[in-house]
């Protein structure tokens, strides 16, 4: 009878360790007292059923609790836009959050929840933001500052919603993300600890790297701008050998680099030290540059008119001074003629007359020119906006040609 009572009570215990020990002791006792399986199987079967039921319940209980919690969290905090992929310590973060009602995909702009306070926290970059999560899982991903360091986030970490939205612009990181397990952080927003609003789910931003502020002054720009210093291009280090060579050549910014590249790419590469193909990746990076609307016009001695963009890439030509053709509409013979005229223009840079789009003064040679799209397109006017698209493709083509030469 004592053994039967032990078997019935075998599922009880204060902890996993005690429970396991009890069960092992019961099985050991059972096997030592009964040699014939027919004697102990009837006693063993019900207790094993009980144990299996308990273990299954123990395994699925957290999942069921999570589902219950998710069903109650019918309002969601969200970041309205993505944060930059790289942030720097000490620099203020600027973003916006909003409280949404997923049932109608709209911001909760009225009612008591539209003015609740939320807290900003730092999360590990490996947080699975695309999945559902419980409050406990969110809590487990919060990053604590390193020992001996200041709090990871500095500034106003608690903000109040107004009409369901709030700006976060008075907070910054005090430490980089390199020591984290993913090398990245995320921002999270949640209700402050102790809040009694279980219906609001936390918001999670995209992942990003945080670098020490001292590295910001050496940061490369993607895409670069024409006015960026030339060392903002990939593979050109600030104050390095290539930067020094380019400075001596009078190439101070990305625009200067691109114009020199158009004038004589081989000479440019040789002048800065005959760099390797891999190091010449600055060309590809420069090709990402967003061009401005400035144009240059050159009129040859024979009356032909050439139109260049702001980095000296030829975008069109009027051989007779009247009918303009874009470069992609030229046949082989016209292309050769245009190349010869372009070299004439490059040998006489003073003859390039700036033409800023939108100015009242224009080159006299352009006044009577008719603009055509070429044989592959329907007849019509070649609008000024198309110059930028054409210029971009020309620059990409030029970059690829240079890389094939090296």
PDB file of N, CA and C in Angstrom, residues 222-272:
ATOM      1  N   UNK A 222      27.040  57.581 -48.902  1.00  0.00           N
ATOM      2  CA  UNK A 222      26.341  56.773 -49.914  1.00  0.00           C
ATOM      3  C   UNK A 222      24.929  57.316 -50.071  1.00  0.00           C
ATOM      4  N   UNK A 223      24.604  57.934 -51.191  1.00  0.00           N
ATOM      5  CA  UNK A 223      25.527  58.250 -52.287  1.00  0.00           C
ATOM      6  C   UNK A 223      26.320  59.503 -51.982  1.00  0.00           C
ATOM      7  N   UNK A 224      27.463  59.690 -52.635  1.00  0.00           N
ATOM      8  CA  UNK A 224      28.218  60.928 -52.435  1.00  0.00           C
ATOM      9  C   UNK A 224      27.566  62.074 -53.202  1.00  0.00           C
ATOM     10  N   UNK A 225      27.898  63.291 -52.820  1.00  0.00           N
ATOM     11  CA  UNK A 225      27.426  64.458 -53.560  1.00  0.00           C
ATOM     12  C   UNK A 225      28.606  65.090 -54.279  1.00  0.00           C
ATOM     13  N   UNK A 226      28.317  65.930 -55.244  1.00  0.00           N
ATOM     14  CA  UNK A 226      29.382  66.558 -56.028  1.00  0.00           C
ATOM     15  C   UNK A 226      30.304  67.403 -55.156  1.00  0.00           C
ATOM     16  N   UNK A 227      29.769  67.985 -54.090  1.00  0.00           N
ATOM     17  CA  UNK A 227      30.559  68.867 -53.233  1.00  0.00           C
ATOM     18  C   UNK A 227      31.283  68.131 -52.109  1.00  0.00           C
ATOM     19  N   UNK A 228      31.065  66.825 -51.974  1.00  0.00           N
ATOM     20  CA  UNK A 228      31.768  66.052 -50.942  1.00  0.00           C
ATOM     21  C   UNK A 228      33.271  66.060 -51.196  1.00  0.00           C
ATOM     22  N   UNK A 229      34.047  66.118 -50.119  1.00  0.00           N
ATOM     23  CA  UNK A 229      35.495  65.980 -50.274  1.00  0.00           C
ATOM     24  C   UNK A 229      35.803  64.647 -50.940  1.00  0.00           C
ATOM     25  N   UNK A 230      36.842  64.615 -51.729  1.00  0.00           N
ATOM     26  CA  UNK A 230      37.132  63.431 -52.531  1.00  0.00           C
ATOM     27  C   UNK A 230      37.416  62.207 -51.665  1.00  0.00           C
ATOM     28  N   UNK A 231      37.907  62.403 -50.444  1.00  0.00           N
ATOM     29  CA  UNK A 231      38.189  61.248 -49.581  1.00  0.00           C
ATOM     30  C   UNK A 231      36.915  60.581 -49.055  1.00  0.00           C
ATOM     31  N   UNK A 232      35.760  61.179 -49.345  1.00  0.00           N
ATOM     32  CA  UNK A 232      34.506  60.513 -48.989  1.00  0.00           C
ATOM     33  C   UNK A 232      34.242  59.312 -49.901  1.00  0.00           C
ATOM     34  N   UNK A 233      35.011  59.174 -50.982  1.00  0.00           N
ATOM     35  CA  UNK A 233      34.872  58.022 -51.862  1.00  0.00           C
ATOM     36  C   UNK A 233      35.559  56.808 -51.258  1.00  0.00           C
ATOM     37  N   UNK A 234      35.030  55.631 -51.564  1.00  0.00           N
ATOM     38  CA  UNK A 234      35.616  54.384 -51.074  1.00  0.00           C
ATOM     39  C   UNK A 234      37.055  54.245 -51.577  1.00  0.00           C
ATOM     40  N   UNK A 235      37.895  53.684 -50.733  1.00  0.00           N
ATOM     41  CA  UNK A 235      39.301  53.379 -51.031  1.00  0.00           C
ATOM     42  C   UNK A 235      40.199  54.620 -51.083  1.00  0.00           C
ATOM     43  N   UNK A 236      39.643  55.796 -50.782  1.00  0.00           N
ATOM     44  CA  UNK A 236      40.473  57.002 -50.703  1.00  0.00           C
ATOM     45  C   UNK A 236      40.432  57.483 -49.256  1.00  0.00           C
ATOM     46  N   UNK A 237      41.501  57.227 -48.530  1.00  0.00           N
ATOM     47  CA  UNK A 237      41.544  57.556 -47.099  1.00  0.00           C
ATOM     48  C   UNK A 237      41.865  59.031 -46.895  1.00  0.00           C
ATOM     49  N   UNK A 238      41.218  59.622 -45.914  1.00  0.00           N
ATOM     50  CA  UNK A 238      41.481  61.021 -45.593  1.00  0.00           C
ATOM     51  C   UNK A 238      42.937  61.184 -45.161  1.00  0.00           C
ATOM     52  N   UNK A 239      43.650  62.046 -45.868  1.00  0.00           N
ATOM     53  CA  UNK A 239      45.049  62.277 -45.550  1.00  0.00           C
ATOM     54  C   UNK A 239      45.987  61.204 -46.053  1.00  0.00           C
ATOM     55  N   UNK A 240      45.429  60.185 -46.779  1.00  0.00           N
ATOM     56  CA  UNK A 240      46.256  59.090 -47.279  1.00  0.00           C
ATOM     57  C   UNK A 240      46.987  59.465 -48.561  1.00  0.00           C
ATOM     58  N   UNK A 241      47.693  58.482 -49.118  1.00  0.00           N
ATOM     59  CA  UNK A 241      48.522  58.734 -50.302  1.00  0.00           C
ATOM     60  C   UNK A 241      47.687  59.173 -51.496  1.00  0.00           C
ATOM     61  N   UNK A 242      46.550  58.480 -51.743  1.00  0.00           N
ATOM     62  CA  UNK A 242      45.725  58.826 -52.890  1.00  0.00           C
ATOM     63  C   UNK A 242      45.102  60.208 -52.716  1.00  0.00           C
ATOM     64  N   UNK A 243      44.685  60.493 -51.494  1.00  0.00           N
ATOM     65  CA  UNK A 243      44.118  61.813 -51.211  1.00  0.00           C
ATOM     66  C   UNK A 243      45.166  62.901 -51.467  1.00  0.00           C
ATOM     67  N   UNK A 244      46.393  62.651 -51.072  1.00  0.00           N
ATOM     68  CA  UNK A 244      47.468  63.627 -51.269  1.00  0.00           C
ATOM     69  C   UNK A 244      47.732  63.852 -52.757  1.00  0.00           C
ATOM     70  N   UNK A 245      47.794  62.745 -53.532  1.00  0.00           N
ATOM     71  CA  UNK A 245      48.022  62.859 -54.975  1.00  0.00           C
ATOM     72  C   UNK A 245      46.905  63.651 -55.643  1.00  0.00           C
ATOM     73  N   UNK A 246      45.661  63.343 -55.275  1.00  0.00           N
ATOM     74  CA  UNK A 246      44.527  64.027 -55.891  1.00  0.00           C
ATOM     75  C   UNK A 246      44.514  65.507 -55.553  1.00  0.00           C
ATOM     76  N   UNK A 247      44.877  65.834 -54.324  1.00  0.00           N
ATOM     77  CA  UNK A 247      44.924  67.240 -53.917  1.00  0.00           C
ATOM     78  C   UNK A 247      45.953  68.006 -54.745  1.00  0.00           C
ATOM     79  N   UNK A 248      47.098  67.389 -54.998  1.00  0.00           N
ATOM     80  CA  UNK A 248      48.134  68.034 -55.806  1.00  0.00           C
ATOM     81  C   UNK A 248      47.661  68.266 -57.239  1.00  0.00           C
ATOM     82  N   UNK A 249      46.736  67.419 -57.710  1.00  0.00           N
ATOM     83  CA  UNK A 249      46.195  67.574 -59.052  1.00  0.00           C
ATOM     84  C   UNK A 249      45.050  68.588 -59.102  1.00  0.00           C
ATOM     85  N   UNK A 250      44.745  69.169 -57.957  1.00  0.00           N
ATOM     86  CA  UNK A 250      43.652  70.136 -57.907  1.00  0.00           C
ATOM     87  C   UNK A 250      42.286  69.496 -57.799  1.00  0.00           C
ATOM     88  N   UNK A 251      42.234  68.199 -57.430  1.00  0.00           N
ATOM     89  CA  UNK A 251      40.965  67.478 -57.303  1.00  0.00           C
ATOM     90  C   UNK A 251      40.579  67.470 -55.833  1.00  0.00           C
ATOM     91  N   UNK A 252      39.679  68.391 -55.479  1.00  0.00           N
ATOM     92  CA  UNK A 252      39.322  68.557 -54.076  1.00  0.00           C
ATOM     93  C   UNK A 252      38.042  67.835 -53.694  1.00  0.00           C
ATOM     94  N   UNK A 253      37.124  67.719 -54.617  1.00  0.00           N
ATOM     95  CA  UNK A 253      35.837  67.105 -54.285  1.00  0.00           C
ATOM     96  C   UNK A 253      35.438  66.054 -55.318  1.00  0.00           C
ATOM     97  N   UNK A 254      34.282  65.439 -55.084  1.00  0.00           N
ATOM     98  CA  UNK A 254      33.823  64.358 -55.956  1.00  0.00           C
ATOM     99  C   UNK A 254      33.542  64.879 -57.361  1.00  0.00           C
ATOM    100  N   UNK A 255      33.013  66.094 -57.460  1.00  0.00           N
ATOM    101  CA  UNK A 255      32.771  66.675 -58.777  1.00  0.00           C
ATOM    102  C   UNK A 255      34.049  66.825 -59.581  1.00  0.00           C
ATOM    103  N   UNK A 256      35.119  67.309 -58.914  1.00  0.00           N
ATOM    104  CA  UNK A 256      36.416  67.424 -59.592  1.00  0.00           C
ATOM    105  C   UNK A 256      36.906  66.063 -60.064  1.00  0.00           C
ATOM    106  N   UNK A 257      36.719  65.048 -59.223  1.00  0.00           N
ATOM    107  CA  UNK A 257      37.158  63.695 -59.553  1.00  0.00           C
ATOM    108  C   UNK A 257      36.430  63.184 -60.796  1.00  0.00           C
ATOM    109  N   UNK A 258      35.120  63.389 -60.839  1.00  0.00           N
ATOM    110  CA  UNK A 258      34.340  62.893 -61.967  1.00  0.00           C
ATOM    111  C   UNK A 258      34.666  63.643 -63.249  1.00  0.00           C
ATOM    112  N   UNK A 259      34.895  64.931 -63.155  1.00  0.00           N
ATOM    113  CA  UNK A 259      35.255  65.691 -64.350  1.00  0.00           C
ATOM    114  C   UNK A 259      36.626  65.257 -64.875  1.00  0.00           C
ATOM    115  N   UNK A 260      37.568  65.017 -63.946  1.00  0.00           N
ATOM    116  CA  UNK A 260      38.882  64.536 -64.374  1.00  0.00           C
ATOM    117  C   UNK A 260      38.777  63.145 -64.981  1.00  0.00           C
ATOM    118  N   UNK A 261      37.888  62.343 -64.445  1.00  0.00           N
ATOM    119  CA  UNK A 261      37.667  60.998 -64.956  1.00  0.00           C
ATOM    120  C   UNK A 261      37.123  61.043 -66.387  1.00  0.00           C
ATOM    121  N   UNK A 262      36.231  62.002 -66.646  1.00  0.00           N
ATOM    122  CA  UNK A 262      35.672  62.139 -67.986  1.00  0.00           C
ATOM    123  C   UNK A 262      36.710  62.675 -68.969  1.00  0.00           C
ATOM    124  N   UNK A 263      37.560  63.589 -68.524  1.00  0.00           N
ATOM    125  CA  UNK A 263      38.548  64.200 -69.412  1.00  0.00           C
ATOM    126  C   UNK A 263      39.612  63.206 -69.846  1.00  0.00           C
ATOM    127  N   UNK A 264      40.160  62.456 -68.891  1.00  0.00           N
ATOM    128  CA  UNK A 264      41.220  61.503 -69.226  1.00  0.00           C
ATOM    129  C   UNK A 264      41.373  60.491 -68.098  1.00  0.00           C
ATOM    130  N   UNK A 265      40.584  59.418 -68.110  1.00  0.00           N
ATOM    131  CA  UNK A 265      40.608  58.450 -67.007  1.00  0.00           C
ATOM    132  C   UNK A 265      41.955  57.761 -66.836  1.00  0.00           C
ATOM    133  N   UNK A 266      42.606  57.429 -67.933  1.00  0.00           N
ATOM    134  CA  UNK A 266      43.894  56.725 -67.833  1.00  0.00           C
ATOM    135  C   UNK A 266      44.942  57.643 -67.215  1.00  0.00           C
ATOM    136  N   UNK A 267      44.956  58.891 -67.635  1.00  0.00           N
ATOM    137  CA  UNK A 267      45.905  59.864 -67.091  1.00  0.00           C
ATOM    138  C   UNK A 267      45.665  60.085 -65.609  1.00  0.00           C
ATOM    139  N   UNK A 268      44.387  60.129 -65.212  1.00  0.00           N
ATOM    140  CA  UNK A 268      44.057  60.321 -63.801  1.00  0.00           C
ATOM    141  C   UNK A 268      44.581  59.172 -62.968  1.00  0.00           C
ATOM    142  N   UNK A 269      44.351  57.958 -63.423  1.00  0.00           N
ATOM    143  CA  UNK A 269      44.786  56.794 -62.662  1.00  0.00           C
ATOM    144  C   UNK A 269      46.307  56.743 -62.559  1.00  0.00           C
ATOM    145  N   UNK A 270      46.996  57.066 -63.648  1.00  0.00           N
ATOM    146  CA  UNK A 270      48.457  57.058 -63.646  1.00  0.00           C
ATOM    147  C   UNK A 270      49.009  58.145 -62.722  1.00  0.00           C
ATOM    148  N   UNK A 271      48.368  59.304 -62.749  1.00  0.00           N
ATOM    149  CA  UNK A 271      48.874  60.443 -61.980  1.00  0.00           C
ATOM    150  C   UNK A 271      48.821  60.204 -60.479  1.00  0.00           C
ATOM    151  N   UNK A 272      47.857  59.417 -60.007  1.00  0.00           N
ATOM    152  CA  UNK A 272      47.751  59.211 -58.568  1.00  0.00           C
ATOM    153  C   UNK A 272      48.478  57.952 -58.110  1.00  0.00           C
TER     154      UNK A 272
END
